[in-house]
Coordinates of C-alpha atoms in Angstrom, one line a residue:
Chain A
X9 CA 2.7 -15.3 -28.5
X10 CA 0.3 -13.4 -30.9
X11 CA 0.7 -12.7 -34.8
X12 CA 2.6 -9.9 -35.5
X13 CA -0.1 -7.5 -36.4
X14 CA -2.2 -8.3 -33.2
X15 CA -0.9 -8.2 -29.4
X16 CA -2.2 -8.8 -26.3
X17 CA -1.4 -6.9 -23.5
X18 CA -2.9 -8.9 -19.4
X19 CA -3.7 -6.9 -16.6
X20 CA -3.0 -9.4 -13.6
X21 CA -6.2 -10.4 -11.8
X22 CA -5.4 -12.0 -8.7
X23 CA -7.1 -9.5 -6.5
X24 CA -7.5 -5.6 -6.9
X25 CA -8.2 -2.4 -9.2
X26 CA -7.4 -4.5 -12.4
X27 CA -11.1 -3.5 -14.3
X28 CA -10.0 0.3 -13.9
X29 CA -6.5 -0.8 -15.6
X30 CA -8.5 -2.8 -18.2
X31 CA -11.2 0.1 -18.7
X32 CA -8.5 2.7 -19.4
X33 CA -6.4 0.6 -21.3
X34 CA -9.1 0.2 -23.7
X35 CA -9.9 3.6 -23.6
X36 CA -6.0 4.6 -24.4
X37 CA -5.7 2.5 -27.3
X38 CA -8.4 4.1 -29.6
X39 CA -6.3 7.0 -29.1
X40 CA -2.8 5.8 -30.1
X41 CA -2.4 5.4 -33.7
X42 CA -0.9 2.3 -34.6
X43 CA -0.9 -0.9 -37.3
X44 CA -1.5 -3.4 -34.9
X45 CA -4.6 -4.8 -33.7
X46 CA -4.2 -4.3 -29.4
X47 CA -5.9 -7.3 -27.4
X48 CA -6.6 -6.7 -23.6
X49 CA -6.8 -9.5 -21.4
X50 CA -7.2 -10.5 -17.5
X51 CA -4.7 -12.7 -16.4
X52 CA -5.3 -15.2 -13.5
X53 CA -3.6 -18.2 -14.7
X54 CA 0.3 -19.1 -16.8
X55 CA -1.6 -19.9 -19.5
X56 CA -3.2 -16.8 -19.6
X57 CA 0.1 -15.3 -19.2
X58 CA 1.8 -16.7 -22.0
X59 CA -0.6 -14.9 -24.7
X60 CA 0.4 -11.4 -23.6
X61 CA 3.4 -9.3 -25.1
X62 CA 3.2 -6.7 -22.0
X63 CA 1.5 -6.8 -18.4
X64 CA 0.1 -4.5 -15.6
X65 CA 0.1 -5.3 -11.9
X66 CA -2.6 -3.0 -10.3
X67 CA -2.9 -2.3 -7.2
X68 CA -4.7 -4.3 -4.1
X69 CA -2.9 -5.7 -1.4
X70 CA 1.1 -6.8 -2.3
X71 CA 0.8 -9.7 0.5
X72 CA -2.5 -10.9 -0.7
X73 CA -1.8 -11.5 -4.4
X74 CA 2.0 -12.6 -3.6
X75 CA 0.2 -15.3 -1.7
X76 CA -2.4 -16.0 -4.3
X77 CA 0.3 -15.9 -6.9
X78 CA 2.2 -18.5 -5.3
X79 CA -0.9 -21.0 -4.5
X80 CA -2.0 -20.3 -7.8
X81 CA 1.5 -21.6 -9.6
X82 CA 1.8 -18.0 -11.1
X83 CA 4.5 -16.2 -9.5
X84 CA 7.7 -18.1 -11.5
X85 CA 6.2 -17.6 -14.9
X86 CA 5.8 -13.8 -13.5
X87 CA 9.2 -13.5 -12.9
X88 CA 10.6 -15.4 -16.1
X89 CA 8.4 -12.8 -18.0
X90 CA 9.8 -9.7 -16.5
X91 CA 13.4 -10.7 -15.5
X92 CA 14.5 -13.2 -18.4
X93 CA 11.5 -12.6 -21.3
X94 CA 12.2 -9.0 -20.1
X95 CA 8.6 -8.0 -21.4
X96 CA 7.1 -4.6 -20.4
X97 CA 5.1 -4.5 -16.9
X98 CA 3.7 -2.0 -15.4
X99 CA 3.1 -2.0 -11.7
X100 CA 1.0 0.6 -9.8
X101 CA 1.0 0.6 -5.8
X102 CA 1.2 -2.6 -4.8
X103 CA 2.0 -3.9 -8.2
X104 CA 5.7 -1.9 -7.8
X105 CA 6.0 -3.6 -4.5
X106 CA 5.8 -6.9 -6.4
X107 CA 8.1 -5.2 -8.4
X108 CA 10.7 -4.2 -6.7
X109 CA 13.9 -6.3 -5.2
X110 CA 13.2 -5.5 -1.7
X111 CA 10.4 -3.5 0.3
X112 CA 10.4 -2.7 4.1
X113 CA 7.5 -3.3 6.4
X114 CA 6.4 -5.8 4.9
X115 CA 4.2 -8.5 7.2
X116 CA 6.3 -10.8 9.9
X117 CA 8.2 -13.1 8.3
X118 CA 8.3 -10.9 4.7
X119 CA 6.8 -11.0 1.5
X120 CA 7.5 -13.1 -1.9
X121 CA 8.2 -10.7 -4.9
X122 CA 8.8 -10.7 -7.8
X123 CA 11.3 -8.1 -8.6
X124 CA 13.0 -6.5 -11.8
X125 CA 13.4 -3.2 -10.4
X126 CA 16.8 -2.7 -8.2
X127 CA 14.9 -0.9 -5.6
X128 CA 13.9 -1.1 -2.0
X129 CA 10.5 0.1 -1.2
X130 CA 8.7 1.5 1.6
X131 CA 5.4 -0.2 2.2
X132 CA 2.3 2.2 3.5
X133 CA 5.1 5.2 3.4
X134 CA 2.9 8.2 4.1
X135 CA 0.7 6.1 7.2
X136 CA -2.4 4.5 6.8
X137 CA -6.1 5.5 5.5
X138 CA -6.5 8.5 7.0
X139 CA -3.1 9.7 5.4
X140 CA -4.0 9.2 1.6
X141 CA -4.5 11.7 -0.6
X142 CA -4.2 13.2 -4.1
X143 CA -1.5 15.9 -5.3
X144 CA -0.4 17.2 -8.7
X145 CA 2.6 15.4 -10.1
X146 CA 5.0 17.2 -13.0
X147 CA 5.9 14.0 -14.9
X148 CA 8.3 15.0 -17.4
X149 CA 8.6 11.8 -19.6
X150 CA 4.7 12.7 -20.9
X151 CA 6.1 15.6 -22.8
X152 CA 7.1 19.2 -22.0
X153 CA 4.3 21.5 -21.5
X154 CA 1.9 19.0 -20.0
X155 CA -0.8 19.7 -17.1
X156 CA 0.3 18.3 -14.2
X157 CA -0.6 14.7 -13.2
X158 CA -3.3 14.2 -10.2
X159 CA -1.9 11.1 -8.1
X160 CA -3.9 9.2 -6.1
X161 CA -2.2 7.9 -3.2
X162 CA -3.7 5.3 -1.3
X163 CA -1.6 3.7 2.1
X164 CA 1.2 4.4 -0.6
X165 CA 4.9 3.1 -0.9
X166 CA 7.9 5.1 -2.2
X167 CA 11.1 3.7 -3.7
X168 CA 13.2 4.6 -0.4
X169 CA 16.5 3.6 -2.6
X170 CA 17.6 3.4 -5.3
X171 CA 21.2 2.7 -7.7
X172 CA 22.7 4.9 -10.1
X173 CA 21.6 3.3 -13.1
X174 CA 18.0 4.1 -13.7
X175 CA 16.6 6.8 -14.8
X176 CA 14.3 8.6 -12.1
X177 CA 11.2 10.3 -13.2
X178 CA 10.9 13.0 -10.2
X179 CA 12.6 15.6 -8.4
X180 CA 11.0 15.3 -5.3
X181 CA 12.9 13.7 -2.8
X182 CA 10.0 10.9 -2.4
X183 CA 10.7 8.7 -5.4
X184 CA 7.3 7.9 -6.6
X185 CA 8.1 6.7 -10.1
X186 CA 10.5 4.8 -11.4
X187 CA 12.0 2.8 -14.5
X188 CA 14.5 0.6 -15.5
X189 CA 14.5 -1.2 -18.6
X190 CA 11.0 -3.1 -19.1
X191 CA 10.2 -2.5 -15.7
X192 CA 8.1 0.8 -15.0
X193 CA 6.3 1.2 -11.6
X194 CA 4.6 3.9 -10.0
X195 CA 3.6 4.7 -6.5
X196 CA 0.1 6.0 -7.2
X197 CA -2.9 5.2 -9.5
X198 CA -3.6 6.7 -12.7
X199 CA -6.4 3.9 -13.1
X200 CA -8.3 6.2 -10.7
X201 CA -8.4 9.5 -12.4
X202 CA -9.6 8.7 -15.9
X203 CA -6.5 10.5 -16.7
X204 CA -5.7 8.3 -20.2
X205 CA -2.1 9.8 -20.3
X206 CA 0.3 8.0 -18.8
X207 CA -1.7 4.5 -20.4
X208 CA -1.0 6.2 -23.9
X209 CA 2.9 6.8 -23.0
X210 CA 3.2 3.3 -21.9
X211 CA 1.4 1.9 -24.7
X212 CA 3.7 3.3 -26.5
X213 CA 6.7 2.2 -24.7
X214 CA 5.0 -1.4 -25.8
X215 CA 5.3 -0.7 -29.2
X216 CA 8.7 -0.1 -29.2
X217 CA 9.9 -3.0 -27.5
X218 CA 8.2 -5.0 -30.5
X219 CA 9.2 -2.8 -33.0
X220 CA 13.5 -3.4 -31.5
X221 CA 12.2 -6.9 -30.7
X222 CA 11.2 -7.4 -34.5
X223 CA 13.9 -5.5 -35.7
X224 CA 16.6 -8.2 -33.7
X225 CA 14.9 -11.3 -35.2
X226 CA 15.0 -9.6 -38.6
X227 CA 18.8 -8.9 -37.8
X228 CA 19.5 -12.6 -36.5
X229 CA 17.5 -14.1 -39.9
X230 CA 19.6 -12.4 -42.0
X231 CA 22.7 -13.6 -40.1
Chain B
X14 CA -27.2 41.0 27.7
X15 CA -25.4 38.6 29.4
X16 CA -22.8 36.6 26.8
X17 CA -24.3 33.6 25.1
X18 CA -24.8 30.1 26.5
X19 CA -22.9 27.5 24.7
X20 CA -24.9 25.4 21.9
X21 CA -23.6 21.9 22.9
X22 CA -23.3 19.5 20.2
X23 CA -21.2 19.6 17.1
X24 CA -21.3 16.8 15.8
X25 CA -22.5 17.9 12.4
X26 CA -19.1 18.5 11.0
X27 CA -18.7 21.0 8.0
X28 CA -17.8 20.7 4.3
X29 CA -16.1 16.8 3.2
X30 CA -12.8 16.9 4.1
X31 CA -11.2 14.9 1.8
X32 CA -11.8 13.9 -1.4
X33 CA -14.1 11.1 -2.3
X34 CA -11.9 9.4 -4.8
X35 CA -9.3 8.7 -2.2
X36 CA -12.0 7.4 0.0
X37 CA -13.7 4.9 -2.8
X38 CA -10.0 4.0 -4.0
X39 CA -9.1 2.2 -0.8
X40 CA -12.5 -0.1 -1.8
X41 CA -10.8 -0.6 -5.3
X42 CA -7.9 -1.6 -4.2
X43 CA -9.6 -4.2 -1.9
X44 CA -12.3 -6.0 -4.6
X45 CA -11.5 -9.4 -5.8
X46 CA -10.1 -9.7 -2.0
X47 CA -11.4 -11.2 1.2
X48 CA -11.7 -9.6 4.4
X49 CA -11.8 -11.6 7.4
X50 CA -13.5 -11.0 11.1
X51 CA -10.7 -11.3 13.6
X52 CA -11.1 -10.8 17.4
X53 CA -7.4 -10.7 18.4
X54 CA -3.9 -10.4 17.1
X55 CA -3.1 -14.6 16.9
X56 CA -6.4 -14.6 14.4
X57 CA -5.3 -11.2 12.3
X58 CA -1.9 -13.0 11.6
X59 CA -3.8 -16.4 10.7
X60 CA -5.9 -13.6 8.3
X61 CA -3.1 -11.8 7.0
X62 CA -1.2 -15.7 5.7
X63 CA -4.1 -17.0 4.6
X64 CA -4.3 -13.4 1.9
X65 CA -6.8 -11.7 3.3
X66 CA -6.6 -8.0 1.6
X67 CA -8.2 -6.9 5.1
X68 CA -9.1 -7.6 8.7
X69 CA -12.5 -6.6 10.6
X70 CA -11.1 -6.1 14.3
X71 CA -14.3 -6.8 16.5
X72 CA -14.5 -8.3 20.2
X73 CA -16.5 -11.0 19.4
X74 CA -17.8 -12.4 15.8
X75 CA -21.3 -11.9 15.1
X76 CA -21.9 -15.8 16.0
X77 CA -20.9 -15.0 19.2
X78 CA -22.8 -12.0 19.8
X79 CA -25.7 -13.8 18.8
X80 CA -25.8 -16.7 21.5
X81 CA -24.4 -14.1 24.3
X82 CA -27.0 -11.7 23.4
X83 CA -26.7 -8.1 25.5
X84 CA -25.7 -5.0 24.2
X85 CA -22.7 -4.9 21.3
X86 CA -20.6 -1.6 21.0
X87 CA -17.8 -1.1 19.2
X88 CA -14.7 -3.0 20.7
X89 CA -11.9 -1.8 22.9
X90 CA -9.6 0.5 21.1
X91 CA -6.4 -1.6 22.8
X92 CA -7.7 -4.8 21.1
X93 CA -8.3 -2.5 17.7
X94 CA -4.4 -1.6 18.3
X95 CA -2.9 -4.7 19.4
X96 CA -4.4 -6.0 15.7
X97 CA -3.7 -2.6 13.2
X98 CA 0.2 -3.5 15.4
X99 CA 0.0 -7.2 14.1
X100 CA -0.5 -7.1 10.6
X101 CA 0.3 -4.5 7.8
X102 CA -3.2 -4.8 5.5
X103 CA -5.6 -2.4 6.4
X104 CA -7.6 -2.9 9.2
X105 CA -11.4 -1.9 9.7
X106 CA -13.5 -1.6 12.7
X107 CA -17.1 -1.5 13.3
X108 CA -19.0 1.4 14.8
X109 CA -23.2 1.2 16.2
X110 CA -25.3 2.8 13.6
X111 CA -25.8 6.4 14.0
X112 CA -23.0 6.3 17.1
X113 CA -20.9 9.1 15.0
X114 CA -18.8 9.5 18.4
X115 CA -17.5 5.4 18.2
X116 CA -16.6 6.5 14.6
X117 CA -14.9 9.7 15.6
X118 CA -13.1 7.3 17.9
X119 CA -12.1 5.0 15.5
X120 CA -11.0 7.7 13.2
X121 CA -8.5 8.9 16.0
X122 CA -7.2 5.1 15.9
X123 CA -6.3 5.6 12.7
X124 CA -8.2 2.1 11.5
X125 CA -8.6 2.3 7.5
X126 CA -12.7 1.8 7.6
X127 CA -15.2 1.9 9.4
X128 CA -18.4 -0.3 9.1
X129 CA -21.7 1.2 10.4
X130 CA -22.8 -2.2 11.4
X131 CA -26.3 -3.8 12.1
X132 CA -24.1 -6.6 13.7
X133 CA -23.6 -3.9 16.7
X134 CA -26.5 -2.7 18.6
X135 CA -28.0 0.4 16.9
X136 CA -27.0 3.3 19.3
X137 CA -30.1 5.8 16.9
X138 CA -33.1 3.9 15.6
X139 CA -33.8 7.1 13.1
X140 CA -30.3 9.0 11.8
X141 CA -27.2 7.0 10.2
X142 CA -24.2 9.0 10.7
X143 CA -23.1 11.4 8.7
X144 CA -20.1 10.1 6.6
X145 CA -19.2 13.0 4.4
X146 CA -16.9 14.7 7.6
X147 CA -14.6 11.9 7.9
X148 CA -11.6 11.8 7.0
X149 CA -11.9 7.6 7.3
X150 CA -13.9 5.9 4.7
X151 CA -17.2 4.2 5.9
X152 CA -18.7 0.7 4.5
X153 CA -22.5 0.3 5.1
X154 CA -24.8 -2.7 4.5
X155 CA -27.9 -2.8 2.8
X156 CA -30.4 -5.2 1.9
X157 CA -32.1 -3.1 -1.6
X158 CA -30.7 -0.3 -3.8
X159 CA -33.0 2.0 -2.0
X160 CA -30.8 1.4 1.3
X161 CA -28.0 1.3 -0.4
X162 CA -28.2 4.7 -2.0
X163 CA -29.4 6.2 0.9
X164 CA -25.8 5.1 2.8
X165 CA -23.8 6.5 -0.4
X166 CA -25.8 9.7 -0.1
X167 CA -24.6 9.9 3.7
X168 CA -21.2 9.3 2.7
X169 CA -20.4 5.7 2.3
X170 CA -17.5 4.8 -0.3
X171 CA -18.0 1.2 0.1
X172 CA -21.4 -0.9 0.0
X173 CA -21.7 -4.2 1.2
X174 CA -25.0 -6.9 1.8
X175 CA -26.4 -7.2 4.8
X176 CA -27.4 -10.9 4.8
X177 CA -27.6 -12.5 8.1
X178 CA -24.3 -12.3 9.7
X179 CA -22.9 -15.2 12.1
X180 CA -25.5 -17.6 10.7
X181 CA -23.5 -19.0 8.3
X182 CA -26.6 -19.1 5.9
X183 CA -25.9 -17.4 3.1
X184 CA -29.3 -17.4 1.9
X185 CA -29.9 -13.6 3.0
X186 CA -26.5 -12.7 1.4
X187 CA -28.2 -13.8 -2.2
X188 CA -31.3 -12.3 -1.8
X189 CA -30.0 -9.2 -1.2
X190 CA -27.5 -9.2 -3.6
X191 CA -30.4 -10.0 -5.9
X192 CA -32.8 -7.7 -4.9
X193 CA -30.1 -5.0 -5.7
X194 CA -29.5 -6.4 -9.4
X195 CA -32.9 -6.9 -10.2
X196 CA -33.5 -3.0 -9.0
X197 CA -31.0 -1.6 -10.9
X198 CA -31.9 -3.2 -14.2
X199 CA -35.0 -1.8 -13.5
X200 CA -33.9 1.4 -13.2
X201 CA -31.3 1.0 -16.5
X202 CA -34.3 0.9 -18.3
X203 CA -36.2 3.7 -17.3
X204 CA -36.2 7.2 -18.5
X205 CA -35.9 10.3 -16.4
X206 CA -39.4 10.9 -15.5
X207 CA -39.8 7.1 -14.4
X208 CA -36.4 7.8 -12.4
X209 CA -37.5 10.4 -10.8
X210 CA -41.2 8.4 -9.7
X211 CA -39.1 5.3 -9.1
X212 CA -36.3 7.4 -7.1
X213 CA -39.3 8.3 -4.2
X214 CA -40.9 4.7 -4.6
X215 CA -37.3 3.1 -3.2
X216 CA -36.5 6.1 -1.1
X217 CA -33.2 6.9 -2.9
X218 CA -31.6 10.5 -3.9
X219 CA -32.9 10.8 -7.8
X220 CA -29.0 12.1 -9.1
X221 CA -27.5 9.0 -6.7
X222 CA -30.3 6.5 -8.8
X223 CA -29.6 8.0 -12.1
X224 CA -25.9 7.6 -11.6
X225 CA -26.3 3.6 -10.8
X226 CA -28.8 3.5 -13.5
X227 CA -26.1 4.6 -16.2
X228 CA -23.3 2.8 -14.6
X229 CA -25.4 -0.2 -14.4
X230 CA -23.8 -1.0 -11.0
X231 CA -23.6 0.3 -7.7
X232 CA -21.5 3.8 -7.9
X233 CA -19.1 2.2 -5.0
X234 CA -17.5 -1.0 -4.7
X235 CA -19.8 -3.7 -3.5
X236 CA -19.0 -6.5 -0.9
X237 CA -20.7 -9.6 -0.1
X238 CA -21.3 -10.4 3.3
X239 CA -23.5 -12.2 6.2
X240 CA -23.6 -15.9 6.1
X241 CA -20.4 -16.4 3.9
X242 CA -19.4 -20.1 5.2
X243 CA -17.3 -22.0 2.5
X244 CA -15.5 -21.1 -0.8
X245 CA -18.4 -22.3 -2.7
X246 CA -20.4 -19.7 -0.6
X247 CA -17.8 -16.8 -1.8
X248 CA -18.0 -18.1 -5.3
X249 CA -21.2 -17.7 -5.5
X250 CA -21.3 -14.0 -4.4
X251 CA -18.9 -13.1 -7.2
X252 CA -20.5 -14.8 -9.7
X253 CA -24.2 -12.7 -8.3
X254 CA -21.6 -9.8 -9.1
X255 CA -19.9 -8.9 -6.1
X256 CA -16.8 -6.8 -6.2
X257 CA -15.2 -9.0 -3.5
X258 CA -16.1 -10.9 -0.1
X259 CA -16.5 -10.5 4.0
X260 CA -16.5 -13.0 5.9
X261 CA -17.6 -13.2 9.6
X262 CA -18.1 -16.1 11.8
X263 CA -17.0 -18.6 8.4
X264 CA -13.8 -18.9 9.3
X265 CA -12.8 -18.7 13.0
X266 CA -15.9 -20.6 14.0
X267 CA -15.0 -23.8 11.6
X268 CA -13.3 -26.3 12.4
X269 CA -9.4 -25.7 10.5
X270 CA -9.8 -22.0 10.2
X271 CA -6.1 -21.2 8.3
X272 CA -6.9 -23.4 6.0
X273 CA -10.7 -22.5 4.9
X274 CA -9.6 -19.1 5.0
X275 CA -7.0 -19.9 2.4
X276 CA -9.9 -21.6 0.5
X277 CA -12.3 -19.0 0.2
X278 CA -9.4 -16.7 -0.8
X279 CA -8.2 -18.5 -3.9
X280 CA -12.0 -19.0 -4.8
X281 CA -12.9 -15.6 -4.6
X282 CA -9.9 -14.8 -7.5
X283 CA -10.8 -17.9 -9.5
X284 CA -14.6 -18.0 -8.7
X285 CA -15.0 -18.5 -12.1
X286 CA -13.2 -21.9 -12.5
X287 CA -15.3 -24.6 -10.9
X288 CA -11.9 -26.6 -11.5
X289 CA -10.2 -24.8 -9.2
X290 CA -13.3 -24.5 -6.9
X291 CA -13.6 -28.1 -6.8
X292 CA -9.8 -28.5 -5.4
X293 CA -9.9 -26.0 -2.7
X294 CA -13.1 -27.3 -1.5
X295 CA -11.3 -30.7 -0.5
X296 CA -10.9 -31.3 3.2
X297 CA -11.2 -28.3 4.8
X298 CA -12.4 -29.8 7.7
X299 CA -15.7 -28.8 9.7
X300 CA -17.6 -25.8 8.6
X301 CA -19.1 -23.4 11.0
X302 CA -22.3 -25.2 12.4
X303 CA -24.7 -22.6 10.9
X304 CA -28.1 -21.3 12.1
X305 CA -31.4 -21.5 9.3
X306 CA -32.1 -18.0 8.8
X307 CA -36.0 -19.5 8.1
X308 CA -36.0 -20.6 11.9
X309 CA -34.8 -17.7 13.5
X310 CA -37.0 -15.4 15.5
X311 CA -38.0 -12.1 14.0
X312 CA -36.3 -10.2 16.8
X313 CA -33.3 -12.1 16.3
X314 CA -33.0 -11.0 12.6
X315 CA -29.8 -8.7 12.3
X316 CA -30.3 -7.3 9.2
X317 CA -33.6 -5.3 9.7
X318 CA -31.9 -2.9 11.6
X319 CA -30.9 0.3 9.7
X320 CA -33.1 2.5 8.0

């Protein structure tokens, strides 16, 4: 892991939009005022997997890079880091299919995920191509007052159920973000607007978990 | 007056229908991928388990059509549907350059993309079809930035080489890919008068040319593509600086094709690692038996059609 005034936060760079992720990300952080020096990194490999604090999955294709995450020995240290390390990840599109616990339609014979979020999704939900398409979205966790979200759908999934526990970040009846604990995921792409919001509010999110993750070793120490 | 005649002919369909970002962002979400010819539903599946982000669904690979020569159109919509039923990544088809009617029937289909393909007979040897109407995203190929502009500026929201398809050559592939690189750091360099001299020299739109110029890149996604035949092939496209990799005959004309197409997918995501590269070039078996582009006839040259 990093020093404590430096972190670095991996996109996951198996196959699809990670640059945009990377591009923003960069972009977000000069914006965010903060002590810490913020490092971003691809991640193709465990190794470089074990230098970041916090992780995006981007979207692509869910079966492709569940298959390349596999053959590439990738997908257990994925899942220690977001179900037992319980780091923050981010996944967008496919990334909350890999996500999630369970997803429908997936290809014969199903799909290796990784999971953290007690949902089912939906794969492709609204069709295919020709069905994609952009639509304002009121996300309330940004702050009150803010100009609505565009969202970029593309061959989309939805979180088609959900349990009690989390806290749901919509009140439309399609579910299209959704967080619990560490785990954040969201059905369309913010990497394609240039919209830096939702980068900054989970940047954010990042540095809290290291602030309460600092603040419990403190506590332990002193036990 | 009598009432009017009719003006047949519609096909130049009004304002973009949807928006170009949702277009391009399907090609985002596909770089660092591979997408795989496929002639039936056994061969999408074998595809789709190997981790290709996409299928090509076509009657015959462009191998094929080569050595049974004739007329190539665009394939029977029940084979297009028998493969969009057998796998859940999207699936592209390929239309005859300028046949805007294959494309409007492809769009009913419902595949993700259409490729205006050189692989196909040309069905117009002056207009490309207009892009901008569909509602379907369109990949074109092109052999220079000039070309490749002139597809964007028809609508394309995804760019990919021509090289030589179903030769298994790749040597087309990089000098195309080249030729674009070396063009646009050309144009990075130049100032707005010079664009707008070197804009007419290439035959390219001068806004389209000084948008690639700034970017440094292609505005759209940019594939590799025609003569792709082993990992070491794909590699070699993403290290040129490809976004991501077709490939045509490569895989279904080799000998083991599940596992070269598994291959050439994890070396596309770690083309970078010549480790890697090294073990998932082991035993793959027979390649596709391959045709030198240098020793083929003019007129059997695939790539010089489009204009």
């Amino acid at each position: 892991m990093s020093g404590n005034d430096s972190i670095t936060v991996g996109v996951l760079a198996l196959q699809g939009a990670f640059s945009e992720h990377l591009e923003l990300l960069k972009k977000a952080a000069e914006q965010i005022e903060t002590p810490k020096k913020i490092g971003f990194i691809s991640v193709k490999t465990p190794v470089d997997l074990e230098k970041c604090s916090a992780l995006i999955i981007p979207g692509g294709e869910s079966t492709t890079m569940a298959l390349i995450a596999e053959r590439s020995n990738i997908l257990e240290p994925l899942r220690e880091f977001v179900k037992v390390h319980r780091r923050p990840t981010w996944g967008t599109c496919a990334g909350m299919i890999l996500l999630s616990e369970a997803a429908n339609r997936t290809k014969k014979g199903g799909q290796a995920l990784i999971g953290g979020l007690s949902v089912r999704v939906n794969r492709n939900h609204f069709g295919r191509q020709v069905e994609s398409f952009d639509a304002p979205l009121d996300l309330s966790f940004l702050g009150n007052d803010e100009a609505p979200f565009r969202g970029v759908f593309i061959r989309a999934p939805i979180v088609e159920s959900i349990l009690p526990k989390e806290e749901c970040c919509t009140n439309a009846s399609s579910i299209v973000a959704v967080r619990q604990g560490n785990v954040v995921g969201t059905s369309f792409h913010p990497e394609l607007t240039g919209d830096l919001r939702m980068h900054k509010w989970w940047l954010g999110e990042i540095l809290k978990d290291l602030t309460r993750r600092e603040e419990l070793l403190h506590a332990q120490e002193n036990h | 007056m009598s009432t009017a005649l009719p003006v047949n002919g519609n096909h130049e369909r009004s304002a973009p229908s949807t928006d170009f970002t949702v277009k391009t962002g399907l090609a985002r979400m596909l770089k660092g991928g591979v997408i795989m010819d496929v002639v039936n539903a056994e061969q999408a599946r074998i595809a789709e388990e190997a981790g290709a982000c996409a299928v090509m669904a076509l009657e015959r690979v462009p191998a094929d059509i080569r050595v049974q020569g004739g007329v190539a159109r665009m394939s029977d919509p029940k084979l297009i549907k028998e493969i969009m039923e057998a796998v859940t990544i999207p699936v592209m088809a390929k239309a005859r350059i300028g046949h805007f009617v294959e494309c409007q029937i492809l769009e009913a289909l419902g595949v993700d993309y259409i490729d205006e393909s050189e692989v196909l007979t040309p069905a117009d040897n002056t207009h490309h079809v207009v892009k901008h109407g569909f509602k379907v995203p369109f990949v074109c190929g092109c052999r220079n930035l000039g070309e490749a502009l002139r597809r964007i500026s028809e609508g394309a929201a995804m760019i990919r080489t021509k090289g030589e398809a179903g030769t298994g050559d790749v040597v087309e592939a990089v000098k195309h890919m080249r030729t674009v690189t070396a063009e646009i750091r050309r144009a990075v360099l130049m100032s707005d008068d010079e664009l707008y001299v070197y804009a007419k020299e290439i035959g390219a739109p001068f806004d389209l040319l000084k948008e690639t110029a700034k970017l440094g890149r292609l505005p759209v996604v940019n594939f590799a593509a025609g003569g792709v035949a082993t990992p070491a092939d794909a590699a070699l496209m993403m290290q040129l600086g490809c976004d991501g990799v077709f490939v045509g005959s490569g895989i279904f004309k080799s000998g083991n094709a599940a596992v070269r197409a598994r291959a050439i997918v994890q070396a596309v995501t770690h083309y970078n690692d010549p480790k890697v590269l090294a073990e998932v070039s082991c035993d793959l078996g027979e390649a596709m038996v391959g045709l030198n582009v240098d020793t083929l006839p003019e007129s059997q040259k695939l790539a010089k059609r489009g204009w």
